[in-house]
Amino acid sequence: MPYLSFRNVGKTFAGTVKAVNDFTLEIGEGELVTLVGPSGCGKSTLLRLTAGLEDLTTGEILLAGKPVHHLPPGRRDMAMMFQDYALFPHMTVEENMGFGLRMRGHAKREVSESVRETAASLGLGDLLARFPSELSGGQRQRTALGRAILRRPRVFLMDEPLSNLDAELRQRMRVELKELHGRLKTTMLFVTHDQSEAMTLGDRIVVLRDGTIQQVDTPLRLYNKPENEFVAGFFGSPGMNLLPGHVEKDDGGLWFRGAGFRVRIATGEATLRDASGAEVVEVTLGVRPEGFTHKDESVTREGEGIEGRVRLWEQMGSHLLLYLRCGSAEVVARMESGWESAAIPHVGEALRLSIDMAQAHFFAKKTGMRLTLTTAVAS
Ligand code: ATP
């Protein structure tokens, strides 16, 4: 049974700004769902609607089967955490963490015990007497987290809580949050604009664009089977190469013709079709940087790859990133191995890379939606 449900939730500001549009989603109890999308796509608004800090324009929000969207924030039993930790500067870590419990009238001794236990689990056991100004960013973040945990909410709502931290701390806190969620098993909705944070934290990811859901899926399925060009381009670092072109049938197969190159998609009778089953010719070919392999020009047959000139390469240690100009397109390829330093191509050199068609994606140029390759079954 769904625990937190959104049914056709919409929010329009000032009668014209559609921040959230027909948002429908069901979250299971104990699930950690990340909500990701570019700036202005409606992430914070959705979280604020859930917390009760904004009123819905349309739709409803249910918690454990009961509508909560008409309740004031205090009666929804959800704890919200923002990027600024909003700790009270004149209170110690202990006082900050126990604030909510004290306000709810819990006995002093009980508050103290709960705070100590939670502080120890967050690595703050020795810092209880310190003031926020005497803490590092990560320690402040953990104090705010402790305060939220102690409320024992039914749902955690987190709005980019890690974005004020430096890269290393952010990475560490991400792991700690994931571990913490594993222990507490409290339902969590986590907002971020960072695709790698969304991928590593979420059991499922909701991708939002202009207030509208683009795809809801597990991190791996989003990466391997993006439903549209936007999702394809959003995940991955560097992102997927999106090359415009069209398909043509020739030489007993289906080919993709891009700017200055042609690659074979399939042999025999094959077509690219959209969800309605219609055949599509004007398409975008999507190849992730790791979807290329390098082959010596002499062994690369026509239809196996894409040729370009090396603009730049970056040595990343575990791999090499090659930036190529292919006709009017820019391509980034990730090369795992097989490069002796002497063999790394020079800037300006021509290079042919083959594309692993099993890893290639196709989208309709007109709609951006994913296409399926269908091949005729021999009778
Ligand atoms: P960011 O990542 O930059 O925080 P976001 O995805 O959280 O962005 P929201 O803050 O939810 O985006 O805003 C969604 C849209 O609603 C934006 O176009 C924003 O300008 C608009 N918006 C948000 N709050 C208001 C408001 N109070 N009045 C009018 N428009 C608003």
Tab-separated table of C-alpha atoms and ligand atoms in Angstrom:
chain	number	residue	atom	x	y	z
A	1	MET	CA	0.000	0.000	0.000
A	2	PRO	CA	1.337	3.471	-0.854
A	3	TYR	CA	2.327	5.540	2.156
A	4	LEU	CA	2.667	9.013	0.680
A	5	SER	CA	0.468	9.646	-2.357
A	6	PHE	CA	0.237	12.596	-4.696
A	7	ARG	CA	-2.837	12.682	-6.888
A	8	ASN	CA	-2.915	15.179	-9.747
A	9	VAL	CA	-1.173	17.786	-7.617
A	10	GLY	CA	-0.845	21.189	-9.261
A	11	LYS	CA	0.377	24.578	-8.118
A	12	THR	CA	-0.031	27.821	-10.009
A	13	PHE	CA	1.392	31.043	-8.582
A	14	ALA	CA	-0.309	34.382	-9.265
A	15	GLY	CA	-2.723	32.682	-11.658
A	16	THR	CA	-0.081	32.224	-14.359
A	17	VAL	CA	3.160	30.569	-13.140
A	18	LYS	CA	2.574	26.807	-13.318
A	19	ALA	CA	5.202	25.536	-10.876
A	20	VAL	CA	3.833	21.972	-10.515
A	21	ASN	CA	1.653	20.302	-13.093
A	22	ASP	CA	-0.569	17.230	-12.624
A	23	PHE	CA	1.945	15.498	-10.334
A	24	THR	CA	0.884	11.920	-9.520
A	25	LEU	CA	3.179	9.616	-7.543
A	26	GLU	CA	2.988	6.911	-4.912
A	27	ILE	CA	5.788	6.404	-2.383
A	28	GLY	CA	6.000	3.251	-0.282
A	29	GLU	CA	6.602	3.261	3.468
A	30	GLY	CA	10.327	3.499	4.204
A	31	GLU	CA	11.220	4.371	0.626
A	32	LEU	CA	13.837	7.021	-0.195
A	33	VAL	CA	12.753	8.909	-3.285
A	34	THR	CA	14.865	11.659	-4.819
A	35	LEU	CA	13.287	14.451	-6.800
A	36	VAL	CA	15.678	15.916	-9.338
A	37	GLY	CA	15.566	18.484	-12.105
A	38	PRO	CA	17.082	21.771	-13.234
A	39	SER	CA	16.620	25.047	-11.404
A	40	GLY	CA	13.027	26.293	-11.456
A	41	CYS	CA	11.463	22.929	-12.347
A	42	GLY	CA	9.236	22.960	-9.240
A	43	LYS	CA	11.162	20.734	-6.791
A	44	SER	CA	11.025	23.063	-3.783
A	45	THR	CA	7.413	23.956	-4.484
A	46	LEU	CA	6.451	20.293	-4.415
A	47	LEU	CA	8.232	19.796	-1.108
A	48	ARG	CA	6.620	22.902	0.354
A	49	LEU	CA	3.194	21.670	-0.773
A	50	THR	CA	3.907	18.357	0.971
A	51	ALA	CA	5.035	20.073	4.167
A	52	GLY	CA	2.011	22.384	4.142
A	53	LEU	CA	3.971	25.597	3.575
A	54	GLU	CA	2.021	26.251	0.342
A	55	ASP	CA	-1.582	25.515	-0.615
A	56	LEU	CA	-2.387	23.212	-3.529
A	57	THR	CA	-4.123	24.674	-6.577
A	58	THR	CA	-5.408	21.230	-7.640
A	59	GLY	CA	-5.218	17.618	-6.498
A	60	GLU	CA	-4.624	15.971	-3.152
A	61	ILE	CA	-1.848	14.577	-0.942
A	62	LEU	CA	-2.475	11.523	1.241
A	63	LEU	CA	-0.442	10.045	4.062
A	64	ALA	CA	-1.206	6.426	4.989
A	65	GLY	CA	-4.417	6.676	2.967
A	66	LYS	CA	-5.698	9.885	4.626
A	67	PRO	CA	-5.774	13.315	2.960
A	68	VAL	CA	-3.329	15.711	4.642
A	69	HIS	CA	-3.200	18.608	2.173
A	70	HIS	CA	-5.761	20.590	4.180
A	71	LEU	CA	-3.827	20.179	7.475
A	72	PRO	CA	-1.466	22.870	8.837
A	73	PRO	CA	2.255	21.927	8.764
A	74	GLY	CA	2.376	21.068	12.457
A	75	ARG	CA	-0.288	18.380	12.077
A	76	ARG	CA	1.257	16.547	9.128
A	77	ASP	CA	3.977	14.879	11.163
A	78	MET	CA	6.681	15.554	8.596
A	79	ALA	CA	10.138	17.026	9.268
A	80	MET	CA	11.559	19.360	6.663
A	81	MET	CA	15.268	20.128	6.303
A	82	PHE	CA	16.601	22.957	4.167
A	83	GLN	CA	20.038	23.795	2.815
A	84	ASP	CA	20.571	26.342	5.563
A	85	TYR	CA	20.387	24.405	8.767
A	86	ALA	CA	18.493	27.077	10.711
A	87	LEU	CA	20.106	26.181	14.032
A	88	PHE	CA	19.534	28.560	16.947
A	89	PRO	CA	22.895	30.338	17.353
A	90	HIS	CA	22.463	30.940	21.089
A	91	MET	CA	21.738	27.273	21.849
A	92	THR	CA	24.246	24.442	22.199
A	93	VAL	CA	24.157	21.306	20.052
A	94	GLU	CA	22.295	19.561	22.861
A	95	GLU	CA	19.723	22.343	23.204
A	96	ASN	CA	19.260	22.641	19.444
A	97	MET	CA	18.712	18.919	19.042
A	98	GLY	CA	16.306	18.647	21.945
A	99	PHE	CA	14.339	21.777	21.074
A	100	GLY	CA	11.401	20.045	19.373
A	101	LEU	CA	11.024	17.459	22.130
A	102	ARG	CA	11.125	20.119	24.867
A	103	MET	CA	8.504	22.166	23.037
A	104	ARG	CA	6.272	19.121	22.963
A	105	GLY	CA	6.550	18.841	26.720
A	106	HIS	CA	8.769	15.764	27.027
A	107	ALA	CA	10.482	15.374	30.421
A	108	LYS	CA	13.979	16.888	30.738
A	109	ARG	CA	15.636	13.558	31.479
A	110	GLU	CA	13.922	11.799	28.598
A	111	VAL	CA	14.992	14.597	26.205
A	112	SER	CA	18.557	14.403	27.442
A	113	GLU	CA	18.745	10.633	26.972
A	114	SER	CA	17.240	10.748	23.472
A	115	VAL	CA	19.547	13.575	22.435
A	116	ARG	CA	22.643	11.751	23.710
A	117	GLU	CA	21.699	8.560	21.923
A	118	THR	CA	21.020	10.286	18.595
A	119	ALA	CA	24.087	12.526	18.932
A	120	ALA	CA	26.264	9.442	19.459
A	121	SER	CA	24.848	7.771	16.354
A	122	LEU	CA	25.669	10.912	14.351
A	123	GLY	CA	29.200	11.248	15.725
A	124	LEU	CA	28.286	14.351	17.753
A	125	GLY	CA	28.636	12.769	21.200
A	126	ASP	CA	31.602	14.952	22.203
A	127	LEU	CA	30.213	18.176	20.818
A	128	LEU	CA	26.986	18.531	22.781
A	129	ALA	CA	28.145	21.620	24.690
A	130	ARG	CA	29.333	23.502	21.611
A	131	PHE	CA	27.478	26.367	19.924
A	132	PRO	CA	26.788	26.285	16.144
A	133	SER	CA	29.513	28.885	15.510
A	134	GLU	CA	32.021	26.402	16.985
A	135	LEU	CA	31.099	23.617	14.546
A	136	SER	CA	32.182	22.688	11.030
A	137	GLY	CA	29.628	22.718	8.203
A	138	GLY	CA	29.185	18.962	8.367
A	139	GLN	CA	28.740	18.998	12.144
A	140	ARG	CA	26.086	21.713	11.824
A	141	GLN	CA	24.342	19.700	9.152
A	142	ARG	CA	24.379	16.628	11.383
A	143	THR	CA	22.997	18.641	14.305
A	144	ALA	CA	20.081	19.764	12.133
A	145	LEU	CA	19.616	16.178	11.016
A	146	GLY	CA	19.623	15.016	14.639
A	147	ARG	CA	16.963	17.571	15.501
A	148	ALA	CA	14.804	16.285	12.625
A	149	ILE	CA	15.372	12.619	13.604
A	150	LEU	CA	14.399	13.268	17.213
A	151	ARG	CA	11.006	14.470	16.126
A	152	ARG	CA	10.396	10.902	14.867
A	153	PRO	CA	8.430	12.189	11.898
A	154	ARG	CA	6.444	9.936	9.595
A	155	VAL	CA	8.186	11.510	6.593
A	156	PHE	CA	11.479	13.394	6.080
A	157	LEU	CA	11.355	16.159	3.495
A	158	MET	CA	14.832	17.330	2.503
A	159	ASP	CA	15.416	20.339	0.283
A	160	GLU	CA	19.031	20.241	-0.979
A	161	PRO	CA	20.332	19.752	2.581
A	162	LEU	CA	23.891	19.086	1.399
A	163	SER	CA	24.318	21.907	-1.086
A	164	ASN	CA	26.175	24.255	1.289
A	165	LEU	CA	28.889	21.703	1.987
A	166	ASP	CA	32.157	21.360	0.130
A	167	ALA	CA	32.519	18.501	-2.356
A	168	GLU	CA	34.310	16.069	-0.039
A	169	LEU	CA	31.983	16.597	2.910
A	170	ARG	CA	28.997	16.414	0.648
A	171	GLN	CA	30.120	13.006	-0.548
A	172	ARG	CA	30.630	11.814	3.046
A	173	MET	CA	27.279	13.151	4.256
A	174	ARG	CA	25.599	11.449	1.315
A	175	VAL	CA	26.918	8.087	2.487
A	176	GLU	CA	25.958	8.885	6.093
A	177	LEU	CA	22.438	9.856	5.056
A	178	LYS	CA	22.018	6.649	3.125
A	179	GLU	CA	23.232	4.617	6.105
A	180	LEU	CA	20.964	6.557	8.423
A	181	HIS	CA	17.984	5.911	6.204
A	182	GLY	CA	18.854	2.222	6.224
A	183	ARG	CA	18.709	2.266	10.032
A	184	LEU	CA	15.666	4.501	10.563
A	185	LYS	CA	13.675	3.302	7.553
A	186	THR	CA	11.658	6.504	7.613
A	187	THR	CA	10.029	7.505	4.319
A	188	MET	CA	12.109	10.242	2.732
A	189	LEU	CA	11.605	12.655	-0.133
A	190	PHE	CA	14.926	14.258	-1.035
A	191	VAL	CA	15.201	17.189	-3.428
A	192	THR	CA	18.379	17.919	-5.358
A	193	HIS	CA	19.452	19.436	-8.660
A	194	ASP	CA	22.556	17.220	-8.634
A	195	GLN	CA	22.079	14.141	-10.781
A	196	SER	CA	24.859	12.158	-9.090
A	197	GLU	CA	23.358	12.836	-5.647
A	198	ALA	CA	19.956	11.713	-6.936
A	199	MET	CA	21.467	8.549	-8.442
A	200	THR	CA	23.438	7.488	-5.373
A	201	LEU	CA	20.793	8.247	-2.750
A	202	GLY	CA	17.450	7.279	-4.192
A	203	ASP	CA	15.710	3.915	-4.260
A	204	ARG	CA	13.747	5.621	-7.002
A	205	ILE	CA	14.225	8.919	-8.783
A	206	VAL	CA	11.575	11.328	-10.017
A	207	VAL	CA	12.805	13.553	-12.841
A	208	LEU	CA	10.978	16.853	-13.079
A	209	ARG	CA	11.065	19.439	-15.845
A	210	ASP	CA	8.897	22.567	-15.983
A	211	GLY	CA	6.757	21.163	-13.181
A	212	THR	CA	5.976	17.951	-15.072
A	213	ILE	CA	7.235	14.425	-14.324
A	214	GLN	CA	9.516	13.123	-17.080
A	215	GLN	CA	10.255	9.675	-15.661
A	216	VAL	CA	10.028	7.792	-12.352
A	217	ASP	CA	12.429	4.881	-12.119
A	218	THR	CA	15.315	3.202	-10.348
A	219	PRO	CA	18.697	4.890	-10.880
A	220	LEU	CA	19.932	2.124	-13.161
A	221	ARG	CA	16.863	2.057	-15.377
A	222	LEU	CA	16.952	5.829	-15.719
A	223	TYR	CA	20.539	5.575	-16.881
A	224	ASN	CA	20.082	2.595	-19.163
A	225	LYS	CA	16.621	3.297	-20.523
A	226	PRO	CA	15.809	7.001	-20.445
A	227	GLU	CA	12.277	7.588	-21.717
A	228	ASN	CA	13.126	10.819	-23.455
A	229	GLU	CA	15.988	12.985	-24.635
A	230	PHE	CA	15.809	15.268	-21.613
A	231	VAL	CA	16.317	12.409	-19.133
A	232	ALA	CA	19.018	10.948	-21.396
A	233	GLY	CA	20.968	14.204	-21.331
A	234	PHE	CA	20.435	14.893	-17.627
A	235	PHE	CA	22.133	11.800	-16.179
A	236	GLY	CA	25.763	10.888	-16.593
A	237	SER	CA	28.950	12.892	-16.340
A	238	PRO	CA	29.866	13.769	-19.019
A	239	GLY	CA	26.326	13.458	-20.360
A	240	MET	CA	25.068	11.382	-23.262
A	241	ASN	CA	26.121	12.506	-26.746
A	242	LEU	CA	22.981	13.413	-28.689
A	243	LEU	CA	23.559	13.403	-32.437
A	244	PRO	CA	20.830	14.526	-34.845
A	245	GLY	CA	20.255	12.687	-38.114
A	246	HIS	CA	17.881	10.346	-39.885
A	247	VAL	CA	17.530	6.655	-40.616
A	248	GLU	CA	17.732	5.085	-44.048
A	249	LYS	CA	17.284	1.573	-45.368
A	250	ASP	CA	20.084	0.348	-47.529
A	251	ASP	CA	22.190	-2.677	-48.224
A	252	GLY	CA	19.794	-4.985	-46.426
A	253	GLY	CA	19.881	-3.048	-43.182
A	254	LEU	CA	18.889	0.039	-41.234
A	255	TRP	CA	21.393	2.886	-41.006
A	256	PHE	CA	21.709	6.102	-39.078
A	257	ARG	CA	23.065	9.025	-41.066
A	258	GLY	CA	24.424	11.890	-38.990
A	259	ALA	CA	26.476	14.952	-39.898
A	260	GLY	CA	29.297	13.458	-41.971
A	261	PHE	CA	28.997	9.842	-40.868
A	262	ARG	CA	26.839	6.764	-41.223
A	263	VAL	CA	26.498	3.791	-38.875
A	264	ARG	CA	24.613	0.558	-39.219
A	265	ILE	CA	21.833	0.163	-36.655
A	266	ALA	CA	20.743	-3.353	-37.618
A	267	THR	CA	20.934	-5.828	-40.437
A	268	GLY	CA	17.838	-7.157	-42.192
A	269	GLU	CA	14.339	-5.679	-41.975
A	270	ALA	CA	14.350	-3.201	-39.111
A	271	THR	CA	12.580	0.004	-38.116
A	272	LEU	CA	12.550	2.520	-35.288
A	273	ARG	CA	9.073	2.972	-33.833
A	274	ASP	CA	7.496	5.253	-31.251
A	275	ALA	CA	5.154	4.196	-28.443
A	276	SER	CA	2.142	4.310	-30.782
A	277	GLY	CA	3.910	1.922	-33.180
A	278	ALA	CA	4.495	4.562	-35.870
A	279	GLU	CA	7.748	4.362	-37.819
A	280	VAL	CA	10.055	7.365	-37.245
A	281	VAL	CA	12.766	8.532	-39.646
A	282	GLU	CA	13.996	11.858	-38.224
A	283	VAL	CA	15.842	10.780	-35.100
A	284	THR	CA	18.513	11.645	-32.544
A	285	LEU	CA	21.151	9.046	-31.808
A	286	GLY	CA	22.197	8.917	-28.161
A	287	VAL	CA	25.582	7.432	-27.214
A	288	ARG	CA	27.049	7.623	-23.722
A	289	PRO	CA	30.767	8.452	-23.564
A	290	GLU	CA	31.449	4.811	-22.638
A	291	GLY	CA	29.483	3.607	-25.678
A	292	PHE	CA	32.446	4.210	-28.016
A	293	THR	CA	35.436	2.009	-28.618
A	294	HIS	CA	38.607	2.912	-30.381
A	295	LYS	CA	39.727	0.934	-33.347
A	296	ASP	CA	42.575	1.526	-35.697
A	297	GLU	CA	41.303	3.209	-38.855
A	298	SER	CA	42.592	0.379	-41.048
A	299	VAL	CA	40.388	-2.185	-39.313
A	300	THR	CA	37.263	-0.028	-39.071
A	301	ARG	CA	34.866	-0.836	-41.848
A	302	GLU	CA	32.337	1.600	-43.201
A	303	GLY	CA	29.280	1.665	-41.031
A	304	GLU	CA	31.109	0.905	-37.853
A	305	GLY	CA	31.725	4.260	-36.457
A	306	ILE	CA	32.144	7.943	-36.439
A	307	GLU	CA	35.127	9.978	-37.475
A	308	GLY	CA	36.237	13.194	-35.903
A	309	ARG	CA	39.144	15.414	-35.047
A	310	VAL	CA	40.518	15.448	-31.543
A	311	ARG	CA	39.852	18.818	-29.879
A	312	LEU	CA	41.131	17.921	-26.447
A	313	TRP	CA	41.749	14.996	-24.162
A	314	GLU	CA	41.641	14.749	-20.411
A	315	GLN	CA	43.590	12.152	-18.481
A	316	MET	CA	41.355	11.063	-15.585
A	317	GLY	CA	43.636	8.339	-14.242
A	318	SER	CA	41.244	5.409	-14.461
A	319	HIS	CA	40.162	6.485	-17.939
A	320	LEU	CA	40.675	9.031	-20.662
A	321	LEU	CA	38.090	11.509	-21.976
A	322	LEU	CA	38.390	12.378	-25.634
A	323	TYR	CA	36.622	15.448	-27.018
A	324	LEU	CA	36.089	15.176	-30.758
A	325	ARG	CA	34.559	17.422	-33.378
A	326	CYS	CA	32.579	15.278	-35.807
A	327	GLY	CA	31.197	17.436	-38.604
A	328	SER	CA	29.063	20.008	-36.824
A	329	ALA	CA	28.706	17.849	-33.703
A	330	GLU	CA	30.812	17.686	-30.556
A	331	VAL	CA	31.365	14.232	-29.096
A	332	VAL	CA	32.853	13.088	-25.781
A	333	ALA	CA	34.174	9.527	-25.608
A	334	ARG	CA	35.437	7.666	-22.566
A	335	MET	CA	38.280	5.271	-23.199
A	336	GLU	CA	38.877	2.747	-20.458
A	337	SER	CA	42.067	1.084	-21.503
A	338	GLY	CA	44.238	0.141	-24.423
A	339	TRP	CA	45.948	3.519	-24.561
A	340	GLU	CA	49.687	3.535	-24.150
A	341	SER	CA	50.701	7.129	-23.446
A	342	ALA	CA	52.551	7.237	-26.740
A	343	ALA	CA	49.377	6.219	-28.572
A	344	ILE	CA	47.156	8.974	-27.177
A	345	PRO	CA	46.113	10.974	-30.222
A	346	HIS	CA	47.324	14.532	-30.702
A	347	VAL	CA	45.005	17.495	-30.756
A	348	GLY	CA	43.863	17.976	-34.362
A	349	GLU	CA	44.425	14.342	-35.312
A	350	ALA	CA	41.659	12.446	-37.127
A	351	LEU	CA	40.278	9.480	-35.251
A	352	ARG	CA	37.635	6.880	-35.898
A	353	LEU	CA	35.610	5.410	-33.071
A	354	SER	CA	33.134	2.610	-33.335
A	355	ILE	CA	29.791	2.776	-31.561
A	356	ASP	CA	28.484	-0.117	-29.543
A	357	MET	CA	24.998	-0.288	-31.036
A	358	ALA	CA	23.760	-2.472	-28.183
A	359	GLN	CA	24.267	0.569	-25.936
A	360	ALA	CA	22.882	3.172	-28.360
A	361	HIS	CA	19.607	5.033	-27.785
A	362	PHE	CA	17.243	6.578	-30.322
A	363	PHE	CA	14.780	9.409	-29.814
A	364	ALA	CA	12.234	10.980	-32.162
A	365	LYS	CA	13.589	14.368	-33.227
A	366	LYS	CA	10.112	15.896	-33.127
A	367	THR	CA	8.967	14.758	-29.680
A	368	GLY	CA	12.210	13.721	-27.971
A	369	MET	CA	10.574	10.438	-26.940
A	370	ARG	CA	12.420	7.114	-26.845
A	371	LEU	CA	12.127	4.851	-29.903
A	372	THR	CA	12.221	1.077	-30.035
A	373	LEU	CA	14.126	-0.922	-32.597
A	374	THR	CA	11.934	-3.601	-34.129
A	375	THR	CA	13.322	-6.277	-36.332
A	376	ALA	CA	11.311	-8.573	-38.568
A	377	VAL	CA	11.133	-12.157	-37.372
A	378	ALA	CA	12.110	-14.588	-40.103
A	379	SER	CA	9.172	-16.829	-41.011
B	1	ATP	P1	15.806	25.639	-7.562
B	1	ATP	O1	16.553	24.364	-7.849
B	1	ATP	O2	16.403	26.822	-8.265
B	1	ATP	O3	15.555	25.858	-6.096
B	1	ATP	P2	13.133	24.543	-7.953
B	1	ATP	O4	13.095	23.413	-8.910
B	1	ATP	O5	13.099	24.225	-6.510
B	1	ATP	O6	14.352	25.494	-8.285
B	1	ATP	P3	10.788	26.142	-7.427
B	1	ATP	O7	11.425	26.996	-6.378
B	1	ATP	O8	9.847	25.109	-6.979
B	1	ATP	O9	11.902	25.488	-8.355
B	1	ATP	O10	10.059	27.104	-8.462
B	1	ATP	C1	9.284	26.605	-9.557
B	1	ATP	C2	8.726	27.788	-10.355
B	1	ATP	O11	7.777	28.486	-9.570
B	1	ATP	C3	9.778	28.792	-10.774
B	1	ATP	O12	9.435	29.265	-12.057
B	1	ATP	C4	9.628	29.884	-9.725
B	1	ATP	O13	10.019	31.127	-10.249
B	1	ATP	C5	8.143	29.847	-9.433
B	1	ATP	N1	7.817	30.262	-8.066
B	1	ATP	C6	8.228	29.672	-6.908
B	1	ATP	N2	7.711	30.310	-5.827
B	1	ATP	C7	6.968	31.325	-6.321
B	1	ATP	C8	6.162	32.353	-5.719
B	1	ATP	N3	6.024	32.425	-4.385
B	1	ATP	N4	5.534	33.219	-6.527
B	1	ATP	C9	5.641	33.127	-7.878
B	1	ATP	N5	6.375	32.185	-8.507
B	1	ATP	C10	7.020	31.309	-7.748
